[in-house]
Coordinates of N, CA and C in Angstrom, one line a residue:
M1 N -13.4 -20.1 13.0 CA -12.8 -20.1 11.7 C -13.1 -18.9 11.0
L2 N -12.1 -18.2 10.5 CA -12.4 -16.8 9.8 C -12.7 -17.1 8.5
T3 N -13.4 -16.1 7.8 CA -14.0 -16.3 6.6 C -13.8 -15.0 5.7
V4 N -13.8 -15.1 4.5 CA -13.5 -13.7 3.7 C -14.8 -13.0 4.0
V5 N -14.8 -11.7 4.0 CA -16.0 -10.9 4.2 C -16.2 -10.3 2.9
H6 N -15.2 -9.9 2.1 CA -15.4 -9.4 0.8 C -14.3 -9.7 0.1
Q7 N -14.5 -9.8 -1.4 CA -13.3 -10.1 -2.3 C -13.8 -9.6 -3.6
D8 N -12.6 -9.3 -4.3 CA -12.7 -8.9 -5.6 C -11.5 -9.3 -6.5
H9 N -11.8 -9.4 -7.8 CA -10.7 -9.8 -8.8 C -10.7 -8.8 -10.0
L10 N -9.5 -8.5 -10.4 CA -9.2 -7.7 -11.6 C -8.2 -8.5 -12.5
T11 N -8.3 -8.5 -13.8 CA -7.5 -9.0 -14.9 C -7.2 -7.8 -15.6
V12 N -5.7 -7.6 -16.0 CA -5.4 -6.5 -16.7 C -4.3 -7.0 -17.7
R13 N -4.2 -6.4 -18.7 CA -3.0 -6.5 -19.6 C -1.8 -6.0 -19.0
S14 N -0.6 -6.6 -19.3 CA 0.6 -6.3 -18.8 C 1.3 -4.8 -19.6
E15 N 0.5 -3.7 -18.9 CA 1.0 -2.5 -19.5 C 1.0 -1.5 -18.4
L16 N 2.0 -0.8 -18.2 CA 2.2 0.4 -17.3 C 1.0 1.3 -17.3
S17 N 0.6 1.5 -18.4 CA -0.4 2.6 -18.6 C -1.8 2.3 -17.8
L18 N -2.0 1.0 -17.4 CA -3.0 0.6 -16.7 C -3.0 0.7 -15.1
L19 N -1.8 1.1 -14.7 CA -1.8 1.3 -13.4 C -2.7 2.1 -12.8
D20 N -3.0 3.2 -13.5 CA -4.3 4.2 -12.8 C -5.5 3.3 -12.6
D21 N -5.9 2.4 -13.6 CA -7.0 1.8 -13.5 C -7.1 0.8 -12.5
V22 N -5.8 0.0 -12.3 CA -5.8 -0.7 -11.0 C -5.8 -0.2 -9.8
Q23 N -5.3 1.0 -9.6 CA -5.2 1.7 -8.4 C -6.7 2.5 -8.0
E24 N -7.5 2.8 -9.2 CA -8.8 3.1 -8.9 C -9.7 2.2 -8.5
W25 N -9.6 0.7 -9.2 CA -10.4 -0.3 -8.7 C -10.1 -0.7 -7.3
F26 N -8.7 -0.7 -6.8 CA -8.5 -0.9 -5.4 C -9.2 0.1 -4.5
E27 N -9.0 1.4 -5.0 CA -9.5 2.6 -4.1 C -10.9 2.4 -3.8
Q28 N -11.7 2.1 -5.1 CA -13.2 1.8 -5.0 C -13.5 0.7 -3.8
F29 N -12.7 -0.5 -4.0 CA -12.9 -1.5 -3.0 C -12.5 -1.2 -1.6
F30 N -11.5 -0.4 -1.4 CA -11.3 0.0 -0.1 C -12.3 1.1 0.5
L31 N -12.8 2.1 -0.4 CA -13.7 2.9 0.2 C -15.2 2.2 0.3
Q32 N -15.4 1.3 -0.4 CA -16.7 0.7 -0.2 C -16.7 -0.4 1.1
H33 N -15.6 -1.0 1.2 CA -15.7 -2.0 2.2 C -14.8 -1.7 3.6
L34 N -13.4 -1.3 3.4 CA -12.5 -1.1 4.5 C -12.9 0.0 5.2
S35 N -13.2 1.3 4.5 CA -13.6 2.6 5.3 C -14.7 2.4 6.1
Q36 N -15.6 1.4 5.6 CA -16.7 1.3 6.7 C -16.5 0.6 7.8
L37 N -15.2 -0.1 7.8 CA -14.8 -1.0 9.1 C -13.9 -0.1 9.9
G38 N -13.7 1.2 9.5 CA -12.8 2.0 10.3 C -11.4 2.0 9.8
W39 N -11.0 1.3 8.8 CA -9.7 1.5 8.3 C -9.4 2.9 7.8
P40 N -8.1 3.4 8.3 CA -7.7 4.9 8.1 C -7.6 5.1 6.5
Q41 N -7.7 6.4 6.2 CA -7.1 6.8 4.9 C -5.6 6.6 4.7
T42 N -4.8 6.7 5.7 CA -3.4 6.5 5.6 C -3.1 5.0 5.2
Q43 N -4.1 4.1 5.5 CA -3.9 2.5 5.1 C -4.3 2.5 3.6
L44 N -5.1 3.2 3.2 CA -5.5 3.2 1.8 C -4.3 3.6 0.9
E45 N -3.7 4.7 1.3 CA -2.4 5.3 0.7 C -1.4 4.2 0.7
R46 N -1.0 3.6 1.8 CA 0.2 2.7 1.9 C -0.3 1.4 1.2
L47 N -1.4 0.9 1.2 CA -1.8 -0.3 0.4 C -1.8 0.0 -1.1
N48 N -2.2 1.1 -1.7 CA -2.3 1.4 -2.9 C -0.8 1.7 -3.4
L49 N 0.0 2.1 -2.7 CA 1.6 2.3 -2.9 C 2.0 0.9 -3.0
A50 N 1.8 -0.1 -2.1 CA 2.3 -1.5 -2.2 C 1.6 -2.1 -3.5
L51 N 0.3 -2.0 -3.7 CA -0.3 -2.6 -4.9 C 0.5 -2.1 -6.2
A52 N 0.7 -0.8 -6.2 CA 1.4 -0.1 -7.6 C 2.8 -0.6 -7.5
E53 N 3.6 -0.9 -6.5 CA 5.0 -1.4 -6.5 C 4.8 -3.1 -7.1
G54 N 4.0 -3.8 -6.5 CA 3.8 -5.2 -7.2 C 3.4 -5.2 -8.5
F55 N 2.5 -4.4 -8.9 CA 1.8 -4.4 -10.3 C 3.0 -3.9 -11.2
T56 N 3.8 -2.8 -10.9 CA 4.7 -2.4 -11.9 C 6.0 -3.4 -12.0
N57 N 6.2 -3.9 -10.8 CA 7.3 -5.0 -10.6 C 6.9 -6.1 -11.7
A58 N 5.8 -6.7 -11.7 CA 5.3 -7.8 -12.6 C 5.3 -7.2 -13.9
V59 N 5.2 -6.0 -14.3 CA 5.1 -5.6 -15.7 C 6.5 -5.3 -16.2
R60 N 7.4 -4.7 -15.3 CA 8.6 -4.4 -15.7 C 9.6 -5.5 -15.8
H61 N 9.4 -6.4 -14.6 CA 10.5 -7.5 -14.5 C 9.9 -8.8 -14.9
A62 N 8.8 -9.2 -14.5 CA 8.2 -10.5 -14.6 C 8.0 -10.7 -16.1
H63 N 7.4 -9.6 -16.7 CA 6.7 -9.8 -18.1 C 7.6 -8.9 -19.1
H64 N 8.6 -8.5 -18.6 CA 9.4 -7.6 -19.7 C 9.7 -8.3 -21.0
A65 N 9.9 -9.6 -21.1 CA 9.9 -10.5 -22.2 C 8.8 -10.9 -23.0
L66 N 7.5 -10.6 -22.2 CA 6.3 -11.3 -22.6 C 5.5 -10.0 -23.5
P67 N 4.7 -10.5 -24.4 CA 3.7 -9.6 -25.0 C 2.9 -8.7 -23.9
P68 N 2.5 -7.5 -24.4 CA 1.6 -6.9 -23.4 C 0.3 -7.3 -23.2
E69 N -0.2 -8.3 -24.3 CA -1.4 -9.0 -24.0 C -1.5 -10.0 -22.9
T70 N -0.3 -10.5 -22.4 CA -0.1 -11.1 -21.3 C -0.7 -10.5 -20.1
T71 N -1.6 -11.6 -19.5 CA -2.3 -10.8 -18.3 C -1.9 -10.8 -17.0
I72 N -2.2 -10.0 -16.0 CA -1.9 -10.0 -14.7 C -3.3 -10.0 -14.0
D73 N -3.3 -11.0 -13.0 CA -4.5 -11.2 -12.3 C -4.3 -10.6 -10.8
I74 N -5.3 -9.9 -10.3 CA -5.1 -9.3 -9.0 C -6.4 -9.5 -8.1
D75 N -6.1 -10.3 -7.1 CA -7.3 -10.6 -6.1 C -7.2 -9.8 -4.9
V76 N -8.2 -9.4 -4.3 CA -8.2 -8.6 -3.2 C -9.2 -9.3 -2.2
S77 N -8.8 -9.5 -1.1 CA -9.6 -10.5 -0.1 C -9.7 -9.7 1.3
L78 N -10.8 -9.3 1.8 CA -11.0 -8.6 3.0 C -11.4 -9.9 4.0
W79 N -10.5 -9.9 5.1 CA -11.0 -10.8 6.1 C -11.2 -10.0 7.4
V80 N -11.9 -10.6 8.5 CA -12.2 -9.9 9.7 C -10.9 -9.1 10.3
D81 N -9.9 -9.7 10.2 CA -8.5 -9.3 10.6 C -7.4 -8.7 9.8
R82 N -7.8 -8.8 8.4 CA -6.7 -8.3 7.5 C -7.2 -8.1 6.2
L83 N -6.4 -7.6 5.3 CA -6.6 -7.4 3.8 C -5.5 -8.0 3.1
E84 N -6.0 -9.1 2.3 CA -4.6 -9.8 1.4 C -4.8 -9.3 -0.2
I85 N -3.8 -8.8 -0.6 CA -3.8 -8.5 -2.2 C -2.9 -9.7 -2.7
R86 N -3.2 -10.3 -3.6 CA -2.5 -11.3 -4.6 C -2.4 -10.7 -5.8
I87 N -1.1 -10.7 -6.4 CA -0.8 -10.5 -7.7 C -0.3 -11.4 -8.6
W88 N -0.8 -12.0 -9.4 CA -0.4 -13.0 -10.2 C 0.4 -12.8 -11.4
D89 N 1.3 -13.2 -11.9 CA 2.0 -13.0 -13.1 C 2.5 -14.4 -13.7
H90 N 2.9 -14.3 -15.0 CA 3.2 -15.3 -16.0 C 4.8 -15.4 -16.0
G91 N 5.6 -14.5 -15.3 CA 7.1 -14.5 -15.4 C 8.0 -15.6 -15.0
K92 N 9.1 -15.6 -15.2 CA 10.1 -16.7 -14.5 C 10.0 -16.3 -13.2
P93 N 10.4 -17.4 -12.5 CA 10.4 -17.4 -10.9 C 11.6 -16.5 -10.5
F94 N 11.7 -16.0 -9.5 CA 12.9 -15.3 -9.0 C 13.0 -15.6 -7.5
N95 N 14.3 -15.4 -6.9 CA 14.5 -15.5 -5.5 C 14.4 -14.2 -4.7
P96 N 13.4 -13.6 -4.0 CA 13.6 -12.4 -3.4 C 14.6 -12.2 -2.3
D97 N 14.9 -13.4 -1.8 CA 15.8 -13.4 -0.9 C 17.4 -12.9 -1.4
A98 N 17.4 -13.2 -2.8 CA 18.8 -12.7 -3.4 C 18.8 -11.3 -3.7
I99 N 17.8 -10.6 -3.4 CA 17.9 -9.1 -3.8 C 18.3 -8.3 -2.5
P100 N 19.5 -7.8 -2.7 CA 20.2 -7.1 -1.5 C 19.4 -5.8 -0.8
E101 N 19.2 -5.6 0.2 CA 18.7 -4.5 0.8 C 19.7 -3.4 0.5
P102 N 19.0 -2.2 0.1 CA 19.9 -1.1 -0.3 C 20.6 -0.4 0.9
E103 N 21.7 0.0 0.9 CA 22.3 0.5 1.9 C 21.8 2.1 2.3
P104 N 21.6 2.3 3.5 CA 20.9 3.8 3.7 C 21.9 4.7 3.0
G105 N 21.3 5.7 2.4 CA 22.1 6.8 1.9 C 22.7 6.6 0.5
S106 N 22.4 5.3 0.1 CA 23.1 4.9 -1.2 C 22.2 5.5 -2.4
L107 N 22.9 5.9 -3.6 CA 22.0 6.4 -4.7 C 22.0 5.7 -5.7
I108 N 21.8 4.3 -5.6 CA 21.6 3.3 -6.8 C 20.1 3.4 -7.3
I109 N 20.2 3.2 -8.7 CA 19.0 3.3 -9.4 C 18.3 1.8 -9.3
G110 N 17.0 1.7 -8.6 CA 16.3 0.6 -8.7 C 16.6 -0.3 -7.4
G111 N 16.0 -1.5 -7.4 CA 16.3 -2.1 -6.1 C 15.6 -1.9 -5.1
Y112 N 14.8 -0.9 -5.0 CA 14.0 -0.4 -3.7 C 12.7 -1.1 -3.5
G113 N 12.1 -1.6 -4.7 CA 10.7 -2.0 -4.6 C 10.5 -3.2 -3.6
W114 N 11.1 -4.1 -3.4 CA 11.2 -5.3 -2.6 C 11.2 -4.7 -1.1
F115 N 12.1 -3.9 -0.9 CA 12.5 -3.3 0.4 C 11.3 -2.4 0.7
L116 N 10.7 -1.6 -0.3 CA 9.7 -0.7 0.1 C 8.3 -1.6 0.4
L117 N 8.2 -2.7 -0.4 CA 7.0 -3.6 0.0 C 6.9 -3.9 1.2
R118 N 8.1 -4.6 1.9 CA 8.2 -5.0 3.2 C 8.0 -4.2 4.2
R119 N 8.3 -2.8 3.8 CA 8.0 -1.7 4.9 C 6.6 -1.3 4.9
L120 N 5.9 -1.3 3.9 CA 4.3 -1.0 3.7 C 3.5 -2.1 4.1
A121 N 3.8 -3.2 4.2 CA 2.8 -4.2 4.5 C 3.4 -5.0 5.7
D122 N 2.4 -5.8 6.3 CA 2.8 -6.4 7.5 C 3.5 -7.8 7.1
R123 N 3.0 -8.3 5.9 CA 3.5 -9.6 5.5 C 3.6 -9.6 4.1
V124 N 4.8 -9.9 3.4 CA 4.9 -10.1 1.9 C 5.5 -11.5 1.6
V125 N 4.9 -12.2 0.8 CA 5.2 -13.6 0.3 C 5.4 -13.7 -1.0
Y126 N 6.4 -14.2 -1.5 CA 6.3 -14.6 -3.1 C 6.5 -16.0 -3.2
E127 N 5.7 -16.7 -4.2 CA 5.9 -18.1 -4.3 C 5.3 -18.3 -5.8
R128 N 5.8 -19.3 -6.1 CA 5.4 -20.2 -7.5 C 4.3 -20.9 -7.2
G129 N 3.2 -20.8 -8.1 CA 1.9 -21.5 -7.9 C 2.2 -22.9 -8.7
A130 N 1.3 -23.7 -8.2 CA 1.4 -25.0 -9.2 C 1.1 -24.8 -10.6
D131 N 0.3 -23.8 -10.9 CA 0.0 -23.6 -12.4 C 1.0 -22.8 -13.1
G132 N 2.1 -22.6 -12.5 CA 3.3 -22.2 -13.2 C 3.4 -20.6 -13.2
R133 N 2.3 -19.9 -12.3 CA 2.3 -18.5 -12.2 C 3.0 -18.1 -10.9
N134 N 3.5 -16.8 -10.7 CA 4.1 -16.3 -9.6 C 2.9 -15.6 -8.9
C135 N 2.8 -15.6 -7.5 CA 2.1 -14.7 -6.8 C 2.7 -14.1 -5.8
L136 N 2.5 -12.9 -5.8 CA 3.0 -11.8 -4.6 C 1.8 -11.7 -3.9
L137 N 2.0 -12.1 -2.4 CA 0.9 -11.8 -1.5 C 1.4 -10.7 -0.6
I138 N 0.4 -9.9 -0.4 CA 0.7 -8.6 0.4 C -0.3 -8.7 1.4
V139 N 0.0 -8.6 2.5 CA -0.9 -8.9 3.9 C -0.9 -7.6 4.7
K140 N -2.0 -6.9 5.0 CA -2.0 -5.7 6.1 C -3.1 -6.1 7.0
Y141 N -2.8 -6.2 8.3 CA -3.6 -6.6 9.3 C -4.4 -5.4 10.0
S142 N -5.5 -5.5 10.2 CA -6.4 -4.4 10.9 C -5.8 -3.8 12.2
T143 N -5.8 -2.5 12.2 CA -5.2 -1.9 13.4 C -5.9 -2.2 14.4
K144 N -7.3 -2.5 14.4 CA -8.1 -2.8 15.6 C -7.6 -4.2 16.1
V145 N -7.5 -5.1 15.3 CA -6.9 -6.5 15.8 C -5.4 -6.3 16.3
Q146 N -4.6 -5.5 15.8 CA -3.3 -5.2 16.3 C -3.4 -4.7 17.7
K147 N -4.1 -3.9 17.9 CA -4.3 -3.0 19.2 C -4.6 -4.0 20.3
S148 N -5.6 -5.0 19.8 CA -6.2 -5.9 20.8 C -5.2 -7.0 21.3
K149 N -4.1 -7.3 20.5 CA -3.3 -8.5 20.8 C -2.4 -8.1 21.9

């Protein structure tokens, strides 16, 4: 049975100006725990971009009609074989399958976030929690585990 090795939690107001704080918090977690396990710097960059995309989507879309005092909760859990980031928001639910994938070479504004998240992570899941919040789960597996499979 696998157990969580390290975890952390951050609650922030729904403000884009707090993105730097969110990313610095995650970077500290990564440097303290994941780099010690041999996770490469490139994974930090990919995961930090995925986190930024998830956070900004929550602020811009899920919370666009809510006051900035509305909080977003972020949980990060390091397992032996993977890292999980959960971003919790209070917005209305949406169907990510209804978002069309942008055509290659198209010059549309917006619509790339969900597409980008799926490319940066090994697994992306969106679900509505029993408490009425939305949860975006971003999972990245350890390269050591992937190589041994």
